[in-house]
């Protein structure tokens, strides 16, 4: 079949959030992409299935795009969403895969094993010395780590999109034998307190042989800087 190719210079961005978050959290980024002449799609994911895996999420992404999918296509995976975005990229072969504030996966590694495999706890030692280990983070600690650069109005409006990731998202090993043959970019926010910049720089080099791209903001730029995020995605595409 012939691909649905854009003739007006527009790119379609598929936006995948992490950690059980409802994809509609990308609403402001999609609006900003539209203003820039591009299209943004945040496919619905099986968030209510307790055993849903990254492959299940990738299935939902591929199904939402139709056959043939739009082209040119860029897939964006944020945080834990990097797992399902990478699987979808291996199937769809988009123009580019952008990993945003990501858990950069390795073939055969589960998200549950990722933390130890990357040395994450050591990388955030100064943070945990101050507020305790992640398993003990209370509401105040979560706000300090995730929402420090999100204004109160946006934070209040976005609570409806918060969710709890399924166990399956952490249990399935990345079902790829090698990294997909797709141009890949790691976009790391400079003020990300969960995945510090130097940590992301090291993991990107070790796992992908890539230097990171940087932007301002914390772990959730679709909340704190949706317009800037849209501009960076468009430029990187």
XYZ file of C-alpha atoms in Angstrom:
237
model
C 0.000 0.000 0.000
C 1.109 3.586 -0.580
C 1.988 5.520 2.566
C -0.123 8.510 3.556
C 2.600 11.061 2.815
C 2.219 14.722 3.716
C 2.830 17.140 0.861
C 2.769 20.350 2.912
C 5.878 19.820 5.028
C 3.886 18.741 8.062
C 5.105 15.953 10.332
C 2.889 13.769 12.485
C 4.205 13.322 16.030
C 3.044 10.336 18.059
C 3.321 11.294 21.726
C 3.672 8.602 24.389
C 3.759 9.491 28.118
C 5.225 7.443 30.920
C 4.231 5.887 34.244
C 0.561 5.161 33.585
C -0.214 8.742 32.571
C -3.226 9.368 30.343
C -1.897 10.438 26.913
C -4.330 13.370 26.890
C -1.790 15.115 29.130
C -0.116 16.115 25.828
C -3.055 18.377 24.894
C -1.146 21.666 25.114
C 1.807 20.233 23.185
C -0.508 18.985 20.435
C -2.079 22.444 20.190
C 1.370 24.030 19.940
C 2.436 21.559 17.248
C -0.687 22.435 15.299
C 0.207 26.125 15.478
C 3.617 25.210 14.073
C 2.015 23.437 11.119
C 2.373 19.867 12.352
C 0.056 17.198 13.739
C 0.229 15.567 17.157
C -1.425 12.287 18.108
C -1.532 10.878 21.645
C -2.975 7.385 21.106
C -5.145 5.945 23.894
C -3.337 3.239 25.845
C -4.646 0.231 27.826
C -4.092 1.960 31.159
C -6.877 0.081 32.939
C -5.313 -3.326 32.329
C -3.223 -4.338 35.344
C -1.045 -6.692 33.313
C -0.585 -4.509 30.195
C 2.978 -4.656 28.877
C 5.040 -2.268 26.736
C 4.179 -4.506 23.780
C 0.464 -4.055 24.532
C 0.970 -0.297 24.550
C 2.897 -0.510 21.280
C 0.011 -2.513 19.777
C -2.363 0.303 20.745
C -0.063 2.921 19.222
C 0.239 1.059 15.914
C -3.516 0.388 15.775
C -4.361 4.043 16.401
C -2.308 5.201 13.425
C -4.160 3.112 10.880
C -2.843 1.394 7.757
C -0.953 3.010 6.207
C 0.249 5.255 9.034
C 0.796 8.944 8.329
C 4.158 10.015 6.959
C 6.504 11.589 7.740
C 6.137 10.180 11.239
C 8.055 10.852 14.455
C 7.495 8.823 17.624
C 8.151 10.466 20.991
C 8.422 8.382 24.172
C 8.704 10.089 27.563
C 10.141 8.408 30.682
C 8.753 4.838 30.962
C 6.993 5.430 27.638
C 10.384 5.040 25.959
C 9.844 1.277 26.145
C 6.589 1.141 24.178
C 7.753 3.932 21.858
C 10.876 1.952 20.960
C 8.859 -1.197 20.236
C 6.431 0.811 18.078
C 9.365 2.403 16.237
C 10.781 -1.021 15.409
C 7.457 -1.879 13.773
C 6.665 1.433 12.076
C 10.143 2.647 11.075
C 9.349 6.344 11.580
C 11.541 9.174 10.350
C 12.852 9.579 13.911
C 12.415 8.225 17.428
C 12.743 10.894 20.117
C 13.239 9.720 23.696
C 12.159 12.481 26.079
C 13.439 12.452 29.680
C 13.583 8.722 29.051
C 14.283 5.430 30.642
C 16.574 4.403 27.770
C 15.947 0.669 27.404
C 18.341 -2.039 26.341
C 17.254 -5.074 24.280
C 16.108 -7.835 26.611
C 15.977 -5.581 29.679
C 12.757 -4.967 31.583
C 11.873 -1.603 33.061
C 11.970 -3.260 36.464
C 15.635 -4.178 35.905
C 16.481 -0.830 34.313
C 17.040 0.999 37.607
C 19.832 -1.310 38.725
C 21.156 -1.779 35.195
C 21.737 1.954 34.770
C 22.956 2.677 38.304
C 20.072 5.083 38.793
C 20.025 5.021 42.592
C 23.676 6.050 42.725
C 22.982 8.848 40.242
C 20.340 10.415 42.493
C 22.216 9.840 45.762
C 22.258 13.567 46.660
C 18.482 13.679 46.177
C 17.736 10.560 48.217
C 20.054 11.734 50.983
C 17.787 14.761 51.324
C 14.279 13.350 50.807
C 14.719 9.604 51.199
C 14.533 6.687 48.725
C 11.843 6.661 45.996
C 9.837 3.971 47.807
C 9.307 6.431 50.668
C 8.516 9.589 48.698
C 5.410 11.294 50.028
C 3.301 13.915 48.292
C 5.747 16.697 49.129
C 8.701 14.705 47.818
C 6.860 13.807 44.608
C 6.075 17.484 44.076
C 9.740 18.391 44.545
C 10.946 15.730 42.116
C 8.304 15.931 39.396
C 6.379 19.214 39.623
C 8.929 21.808 40.748
C 8.604 23.774 37.496
C 4.878 23.250 36.839
C 2.586 26.160 37.733
C -0.253 25.509 40.169
C -3.078 25.980 37.665
C -1.572 23.519 35.197
C -0.812 21.048 37.968
C -4.369 21.176 39.280
C -5.843 20.729 35.803
C -3.532 17.807 35.016
C -4.312 15.670 38.061
C -7.092 13.986 36.086
C -4.418 12.476 33.827
C -2.326 10.944 36.596
C -2.289 7.174 36.921
C -0.464 4.158 38.262
C 1.593 2.094 35.794
C 0.660 -1.557 35.461
C 2.977 -4.218 36.812
C 3.304 -5.563 33.283
C 5.055 -2.400 32.125
C 7.946 -3.264 34.430
C 8.005 -7.015 33.917
C 8.300 -7.511 30.146
C 11.866 -7.517 28.785
C 12.241 -5.236 25.786
C 11.322 -7.720 23.012
C 14.017 -6.623 20.566
C 17.323 -8.262 19.735
C 18.907 -4.955 18.739
C 18.073 -1.269 18.734
C 15.672 -0.455 15.871
C 17.227 0.853 12.677
C 15.657 4.271 13.192
C 17.431 7.611 13.726
C 17.179 8.238 17.465
C 17.484 11.375 19.579
C 17.591 11.654 23.362
C 16.072 14.938 24.542
C 16.919 15.563 28.201
C 15.534 18.417 30.313
C 18.326 20.160 32.198
C 16.405 20.419 35.486
C 15.095 16.842 35.541
C 15.540 15.748 39.156
C 14.520 12.122 38.571
C 16.965 11.540 35.700
C 19.764 14.096 36.137
C 21.431 15.468 33.042
C 24.813 13.817 33.575
C 23.091 10.489 34.242
C 21.211 10.766 30.941
C 24.389 11.786 29.164
C 26.204 8.678 30.424
C 23.386 6.236 29.688
C 22.839 7.648 26.182
C 26.518 7.218 25.409
C 26.733 3.725 26.876
C 23.538 2.350 25.367
C 23.102 4.236 22.114
C 26.474 5.820 21.409
C 24.701 9.177 21.252
C 25.152 12.633 22.703
C 22.005 14.063 24.223
C 20.039 17.095 23.128
C 19.055 19.430 25.967
C 16.099 21.655 26.793
C 15.040 23.679 29.791
C 12.680 22.284 32.392
C 12.072 19.272 34.575
C 10.818 15.734 34.017
C 7.418 16.767 32.629
C 7.979 19.395 29.921
C 4.553 18.722 28.365
C 3.171 20.359 31.527
C 5.779 23.004 32.247
C 6.895 23.996 28.721
C 4.500 22.617 26.081
C 5.246 25.315 23.504
C 9.002 24.979 23.914
C 8.663 21.207 23.758
C 6.695 21.442 20.515
C 9.333 23.734 19.029
C 12.158 21.389 19.991
C 10.340 18.335 18.614
C 9.679 20.129 15.332
C 13.325 21.192 15.058
C 14.640 17.726 15.850
C 12.321 16.067 13.351
